[in-house]
Short mmCIF file of C-alpha atoms in Angstrom, two decimals:
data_model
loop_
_atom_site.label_atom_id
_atom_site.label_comp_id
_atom_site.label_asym_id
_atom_site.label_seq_id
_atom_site.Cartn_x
_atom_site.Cartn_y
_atom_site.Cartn_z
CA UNK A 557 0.00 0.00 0.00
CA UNK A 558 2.89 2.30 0.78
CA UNK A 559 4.12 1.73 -2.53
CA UNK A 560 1.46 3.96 -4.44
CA UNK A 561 2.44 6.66 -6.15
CA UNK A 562 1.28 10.21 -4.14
CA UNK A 563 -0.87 12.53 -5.89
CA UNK A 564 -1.39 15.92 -5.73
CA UNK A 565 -4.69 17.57 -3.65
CA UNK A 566 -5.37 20.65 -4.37
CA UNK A 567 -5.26 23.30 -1.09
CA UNK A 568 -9.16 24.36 -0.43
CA UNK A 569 -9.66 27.32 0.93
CA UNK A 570 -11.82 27.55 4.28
CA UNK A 571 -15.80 28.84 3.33
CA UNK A 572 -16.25 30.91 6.44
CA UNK A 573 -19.51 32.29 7.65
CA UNK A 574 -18.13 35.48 9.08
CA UNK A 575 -15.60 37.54 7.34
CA UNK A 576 -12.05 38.26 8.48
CA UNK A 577 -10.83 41.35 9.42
CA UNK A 578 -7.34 40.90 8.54
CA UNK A 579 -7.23 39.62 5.28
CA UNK A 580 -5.53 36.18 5.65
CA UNK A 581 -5.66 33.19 3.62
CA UNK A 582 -7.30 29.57 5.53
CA UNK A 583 -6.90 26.38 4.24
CA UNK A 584 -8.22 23.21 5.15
CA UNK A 585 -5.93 21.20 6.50
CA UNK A 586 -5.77 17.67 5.55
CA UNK A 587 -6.40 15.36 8.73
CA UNK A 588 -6.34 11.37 9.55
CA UNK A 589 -8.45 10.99 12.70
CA UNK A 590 -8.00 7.62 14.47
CA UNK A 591 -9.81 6.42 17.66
CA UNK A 592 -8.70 3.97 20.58
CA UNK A 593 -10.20 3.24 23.80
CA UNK A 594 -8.40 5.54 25.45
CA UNK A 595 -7.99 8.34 23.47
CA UNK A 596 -8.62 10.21 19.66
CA UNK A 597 -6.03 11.58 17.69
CA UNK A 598 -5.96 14.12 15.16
CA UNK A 599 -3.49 14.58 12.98
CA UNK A 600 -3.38 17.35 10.55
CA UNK A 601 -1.31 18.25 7.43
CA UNK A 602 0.43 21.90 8.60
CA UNK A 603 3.35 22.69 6.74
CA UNK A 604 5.40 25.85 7.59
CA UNK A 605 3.30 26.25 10.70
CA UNK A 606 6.02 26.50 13.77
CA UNK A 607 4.89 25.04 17.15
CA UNK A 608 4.58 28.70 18.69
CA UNK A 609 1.84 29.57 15.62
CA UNK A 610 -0.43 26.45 16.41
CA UNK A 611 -3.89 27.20 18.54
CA UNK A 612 -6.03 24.41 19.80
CA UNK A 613 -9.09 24.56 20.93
CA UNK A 614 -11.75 23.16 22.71
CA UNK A 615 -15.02 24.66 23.40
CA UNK A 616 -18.52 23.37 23.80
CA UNK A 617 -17.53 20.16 22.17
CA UNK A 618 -16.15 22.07 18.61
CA UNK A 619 -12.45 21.76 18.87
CA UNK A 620 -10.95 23.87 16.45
CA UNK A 621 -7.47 23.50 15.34
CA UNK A 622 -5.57 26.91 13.64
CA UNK A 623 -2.33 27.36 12.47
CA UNK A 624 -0.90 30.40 11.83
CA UNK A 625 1.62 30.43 9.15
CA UNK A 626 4.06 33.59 8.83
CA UNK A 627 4.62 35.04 5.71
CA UNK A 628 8.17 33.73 4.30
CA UNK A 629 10.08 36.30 2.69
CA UNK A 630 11.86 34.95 -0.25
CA UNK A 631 14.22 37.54 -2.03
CA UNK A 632 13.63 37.04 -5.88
CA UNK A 633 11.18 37.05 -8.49
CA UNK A 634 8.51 34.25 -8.69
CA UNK A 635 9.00 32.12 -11.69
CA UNK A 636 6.49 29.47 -10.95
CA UNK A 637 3.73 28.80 -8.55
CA UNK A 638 1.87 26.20 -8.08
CA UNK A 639 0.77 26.36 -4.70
CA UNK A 640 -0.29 28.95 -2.51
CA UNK A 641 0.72 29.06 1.57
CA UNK A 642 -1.73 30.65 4.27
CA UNK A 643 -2.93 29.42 7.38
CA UNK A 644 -5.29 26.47 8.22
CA UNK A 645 -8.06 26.13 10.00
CA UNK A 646 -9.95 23.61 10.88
CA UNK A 647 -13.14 22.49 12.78
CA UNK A 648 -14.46 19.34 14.46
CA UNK A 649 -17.37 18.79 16.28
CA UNK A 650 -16.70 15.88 18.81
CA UNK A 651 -19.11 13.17 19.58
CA UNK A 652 -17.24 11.61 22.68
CA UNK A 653 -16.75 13.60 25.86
CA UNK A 654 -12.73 14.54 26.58
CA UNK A 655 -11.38 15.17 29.37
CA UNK A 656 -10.35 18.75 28.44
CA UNK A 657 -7.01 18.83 30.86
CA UNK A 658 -5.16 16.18 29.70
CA UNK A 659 -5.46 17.26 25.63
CA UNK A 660 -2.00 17.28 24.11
CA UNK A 661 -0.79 18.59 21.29
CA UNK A 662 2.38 18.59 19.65
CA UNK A 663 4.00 19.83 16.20
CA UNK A 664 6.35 18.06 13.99
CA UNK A 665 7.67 18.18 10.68
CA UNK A 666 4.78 20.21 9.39
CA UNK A 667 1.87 17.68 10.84
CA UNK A 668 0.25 18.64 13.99
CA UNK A 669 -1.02 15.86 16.24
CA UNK A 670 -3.92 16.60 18.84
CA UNK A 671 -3.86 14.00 21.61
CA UNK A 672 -7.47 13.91 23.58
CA UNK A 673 -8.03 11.44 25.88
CA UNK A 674 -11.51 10.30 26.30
CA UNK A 675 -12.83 11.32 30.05
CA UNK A 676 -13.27 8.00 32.51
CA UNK A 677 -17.49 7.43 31.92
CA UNK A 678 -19.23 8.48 34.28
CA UNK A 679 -19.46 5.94 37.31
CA UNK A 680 -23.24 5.10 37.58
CA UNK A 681 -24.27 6.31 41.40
CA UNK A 682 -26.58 3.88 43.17
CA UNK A 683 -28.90 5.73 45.27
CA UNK A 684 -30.53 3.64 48.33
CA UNK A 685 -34.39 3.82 48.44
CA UNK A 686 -34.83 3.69 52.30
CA UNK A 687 -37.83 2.02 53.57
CA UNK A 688 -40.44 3.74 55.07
CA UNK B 641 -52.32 65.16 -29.42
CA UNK B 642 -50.70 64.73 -26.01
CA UNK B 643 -48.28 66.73 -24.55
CA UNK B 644 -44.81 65.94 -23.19
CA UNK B 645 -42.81 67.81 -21.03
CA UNK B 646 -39.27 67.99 -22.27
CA UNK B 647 -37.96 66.46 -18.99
CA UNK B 648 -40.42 63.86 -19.03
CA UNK B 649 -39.79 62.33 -22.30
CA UNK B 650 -39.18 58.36 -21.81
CA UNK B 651 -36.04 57.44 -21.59
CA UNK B 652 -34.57 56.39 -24.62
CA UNK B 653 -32.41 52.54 -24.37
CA UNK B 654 -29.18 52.91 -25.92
CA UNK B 655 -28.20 49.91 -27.62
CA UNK B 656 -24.69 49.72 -27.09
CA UNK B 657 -25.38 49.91 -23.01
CA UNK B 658 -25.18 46.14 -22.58
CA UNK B 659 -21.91 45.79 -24.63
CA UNK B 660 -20.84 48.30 -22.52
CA UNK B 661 -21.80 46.64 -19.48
CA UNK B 662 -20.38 43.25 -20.38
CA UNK B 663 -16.76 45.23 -21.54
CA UNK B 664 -16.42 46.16 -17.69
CA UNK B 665 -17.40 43.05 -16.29
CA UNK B 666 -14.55 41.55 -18.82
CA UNK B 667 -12.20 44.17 -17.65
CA UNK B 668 -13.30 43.36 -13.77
CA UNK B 669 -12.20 39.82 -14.36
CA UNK B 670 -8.93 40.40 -16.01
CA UNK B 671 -7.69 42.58 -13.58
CA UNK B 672 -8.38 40.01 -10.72
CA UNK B 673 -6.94 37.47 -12.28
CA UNK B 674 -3.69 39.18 -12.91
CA UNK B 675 -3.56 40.32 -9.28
CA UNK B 676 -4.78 37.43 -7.69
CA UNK B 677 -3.88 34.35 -9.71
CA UNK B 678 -0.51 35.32 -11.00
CA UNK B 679 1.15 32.65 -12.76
CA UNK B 680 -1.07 29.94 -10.74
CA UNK B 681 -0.70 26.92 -12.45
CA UNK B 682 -1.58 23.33 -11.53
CA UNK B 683 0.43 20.80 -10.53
CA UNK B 684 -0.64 17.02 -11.78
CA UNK B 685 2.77 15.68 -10.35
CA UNK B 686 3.54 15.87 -6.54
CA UNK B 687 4.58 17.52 -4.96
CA UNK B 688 3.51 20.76 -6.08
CA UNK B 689 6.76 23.39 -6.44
CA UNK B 690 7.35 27.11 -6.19
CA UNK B 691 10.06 28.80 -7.91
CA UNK B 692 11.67 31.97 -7.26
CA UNK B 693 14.95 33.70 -9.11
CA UNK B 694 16.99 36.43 -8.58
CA UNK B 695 20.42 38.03 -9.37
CA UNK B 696 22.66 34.82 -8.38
CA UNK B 697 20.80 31.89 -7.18
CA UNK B 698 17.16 30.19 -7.75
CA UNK B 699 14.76 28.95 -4.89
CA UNK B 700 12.49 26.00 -4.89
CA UNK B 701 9.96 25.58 -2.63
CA UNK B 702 7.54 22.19 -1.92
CA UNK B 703 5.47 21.85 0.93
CA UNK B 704 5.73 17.88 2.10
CA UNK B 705 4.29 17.56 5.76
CA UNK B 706 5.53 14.61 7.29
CA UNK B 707 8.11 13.58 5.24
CA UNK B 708 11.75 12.79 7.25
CA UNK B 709 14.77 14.59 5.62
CA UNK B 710 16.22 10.83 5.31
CA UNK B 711 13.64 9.89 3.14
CA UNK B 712 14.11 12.66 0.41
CA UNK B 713 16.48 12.16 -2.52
CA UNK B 714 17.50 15.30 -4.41
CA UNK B 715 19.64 15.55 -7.33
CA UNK B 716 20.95 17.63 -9.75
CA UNK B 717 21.92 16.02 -13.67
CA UNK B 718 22.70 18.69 -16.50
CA UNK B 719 19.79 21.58 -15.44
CA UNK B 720 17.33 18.54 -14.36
CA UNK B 721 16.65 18.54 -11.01
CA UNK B 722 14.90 15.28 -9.74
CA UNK B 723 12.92 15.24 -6.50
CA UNK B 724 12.50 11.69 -5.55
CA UNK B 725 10.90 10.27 -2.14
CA UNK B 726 8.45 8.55 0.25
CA UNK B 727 6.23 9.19 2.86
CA UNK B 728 5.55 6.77 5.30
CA UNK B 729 2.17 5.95 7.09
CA UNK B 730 2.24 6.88 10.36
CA UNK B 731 2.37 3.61 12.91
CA UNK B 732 -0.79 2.11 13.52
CA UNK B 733 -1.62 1.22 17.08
CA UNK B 734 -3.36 -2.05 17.77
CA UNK B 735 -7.56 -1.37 17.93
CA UNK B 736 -7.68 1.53 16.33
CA UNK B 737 -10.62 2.51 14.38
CA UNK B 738 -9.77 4.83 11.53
CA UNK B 739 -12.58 8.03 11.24
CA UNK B 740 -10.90 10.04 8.78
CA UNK B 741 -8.10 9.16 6.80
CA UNK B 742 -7.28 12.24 4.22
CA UNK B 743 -3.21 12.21 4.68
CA UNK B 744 -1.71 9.77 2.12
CA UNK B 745 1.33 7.58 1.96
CA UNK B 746 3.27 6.49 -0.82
CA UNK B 747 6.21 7.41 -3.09
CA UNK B 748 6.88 10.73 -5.38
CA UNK B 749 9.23 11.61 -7.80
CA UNK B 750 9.44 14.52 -9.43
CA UNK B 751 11.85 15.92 -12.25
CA UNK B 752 11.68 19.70 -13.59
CA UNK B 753 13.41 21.36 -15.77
CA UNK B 754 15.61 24.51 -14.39
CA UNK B 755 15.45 27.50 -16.04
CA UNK B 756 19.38 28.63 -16.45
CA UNK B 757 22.53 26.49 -15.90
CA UNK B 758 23.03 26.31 -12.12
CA UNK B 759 26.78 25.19 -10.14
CA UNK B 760 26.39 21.64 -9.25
CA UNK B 761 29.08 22.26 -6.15
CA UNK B 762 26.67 24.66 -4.53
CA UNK B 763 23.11 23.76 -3.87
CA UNK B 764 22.19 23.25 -0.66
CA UNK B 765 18.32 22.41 0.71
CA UNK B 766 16.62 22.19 3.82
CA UNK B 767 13.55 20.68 5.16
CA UNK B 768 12.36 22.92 8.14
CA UNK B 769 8.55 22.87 9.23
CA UNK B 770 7.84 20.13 6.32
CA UNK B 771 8.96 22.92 4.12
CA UNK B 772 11.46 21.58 1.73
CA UNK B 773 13.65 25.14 0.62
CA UNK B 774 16.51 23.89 -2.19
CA UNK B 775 19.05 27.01 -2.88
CA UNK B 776 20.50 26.53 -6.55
CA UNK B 777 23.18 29.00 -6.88
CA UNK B 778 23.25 29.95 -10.64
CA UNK B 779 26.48 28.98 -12.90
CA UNK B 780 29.45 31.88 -13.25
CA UNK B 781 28.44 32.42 -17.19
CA UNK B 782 24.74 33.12 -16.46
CA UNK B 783 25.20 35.49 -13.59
CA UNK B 784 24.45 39.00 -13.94
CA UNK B 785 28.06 41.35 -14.79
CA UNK B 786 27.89 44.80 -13.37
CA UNK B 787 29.70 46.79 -16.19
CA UNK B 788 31.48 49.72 -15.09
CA UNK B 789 31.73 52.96 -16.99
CA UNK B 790 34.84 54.51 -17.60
CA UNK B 791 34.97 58.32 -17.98
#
């Protein structure tokens, strides 16, 4: 499987309802999201995003992953171009509950990977009907 | 016979209004694209490349998330340069159950053809960020030569 040839996926860009004030470029970030019993990890596609530019997020079960890219300056004229850098942005809705202070995340080689371990379930509480 | 005010008068179409109207529009899209798009072209071979030039060196740019410096194989014949490489699935823990799986692993190679002759001794890259940079430094004969003016 590791042996097919990689093809090229085009960079969408993010189709926000509200508008930006600064005028900055999202994409979506490509993601592989994988599930244990313990925990679900996201791992997203964020190349040229440093550690320091990544935001994670978790609010009323939406996380929301950002990266902020900055702009590289490259001295010369552009010659060719086909692709186009900006930031990504991206938005889950979560169905499991998390237990929101033990949510890692760490950055490497371009691919961020979000860490959130899956609260203990709730431990059912017996409640004594006394006799009357 | 009724009588019309001057100022009244119906207005009178011109026919040339729509052509008129469709000329801006034309004009509207032009002048995005050339601000917007540049020279945006697609790539059908990963991974996709950005190239910039100035007085002594050229820059290529590829974005390849996840892929280990070890892994990448870059070389230089005549003014080919050849991008070859892998990127490896990341390692699958026992019971997992896959949601999404958008980031795909496999091999690329890549060859394009460089623009001027370039010095083979100096080109250097780096892979920072899963931003692969690779500095050509242009050949002696094709650099730019300041003349100076005697008086």
């Amino acid at each position: 499987m590791s042996e097919k040839e990689l093809k090229v996926q085009e960079k969408q860009l993010v189709q926000q309802e509200n508008e930006e004030t600064k005028p900055e470029k999202y994409f979506v970030p490509a993601v592989d999201i994988f599930e244990t019993d313990e925990q679900v990890t996201v791992v997203a596609e964020m190349p040229g995003v440093k550690s320091t530019g990544v935001d994670v997020s978790l609010e009323d079960d939406v996380l929301t992953i950002r990266g902020h890219r900055e702009e590289d300056e490259i001295d010369g004229r552009l010659l060719l171009q086909e692709y186009e850098s900006g930031s990504y942005l991206r938005r889950f809705t979560m169905a499991e509950t998390i237990d929101r202070d033990k949510i890692r995340a760490s950055m490497s080689g371009g691919l961020l990977k979000v860490e959130l371990p899956k609260a203990a379930p709730a431990q059912p509480r017996r409640i004594e009907v006394q006799a009357g | 016979m009724a009588l019309i005010r001057f100022t009244e008068r119906p207005h009178f179409r011109n026919p040339w209004a729509e052509f008129e109207r469709i000329r801006r529009g034309l004009d509207e899209l032009s002048q995005n694209l050339i601000s917007e798009g540049k020279m945006h072209m697609h790539a059908t071979v990963y991974p996709p490349l950005n190239m910039y030039e100035n007085a002594d060196s050229l820059i290529i740019k590829a974005e390849l998330p996840g892929v280990q410096a070890e892994d990448l194989d870059i070389s230089v014949e005549g003014d080919t340069l050849t991008l070859l490489g892998k990127r490896k699935a990341h390692q699958e823990e026992e019971q997992t159950s896959y949601h999404r799986r958008e980031i795909e692993a496999g091999n690329f190679s890549r060859a394009i053809a460089l623009p001027t002759k370039v010095d083979l001794d100096k080109i250097t890259a780096k892979l920072v960020d899963g931003v692969l940079t690779i500095t050509l430094t242009k050949a002696d004969e094709v650099k730019p030569r300041q003349i100076s003016i005697t008086t």
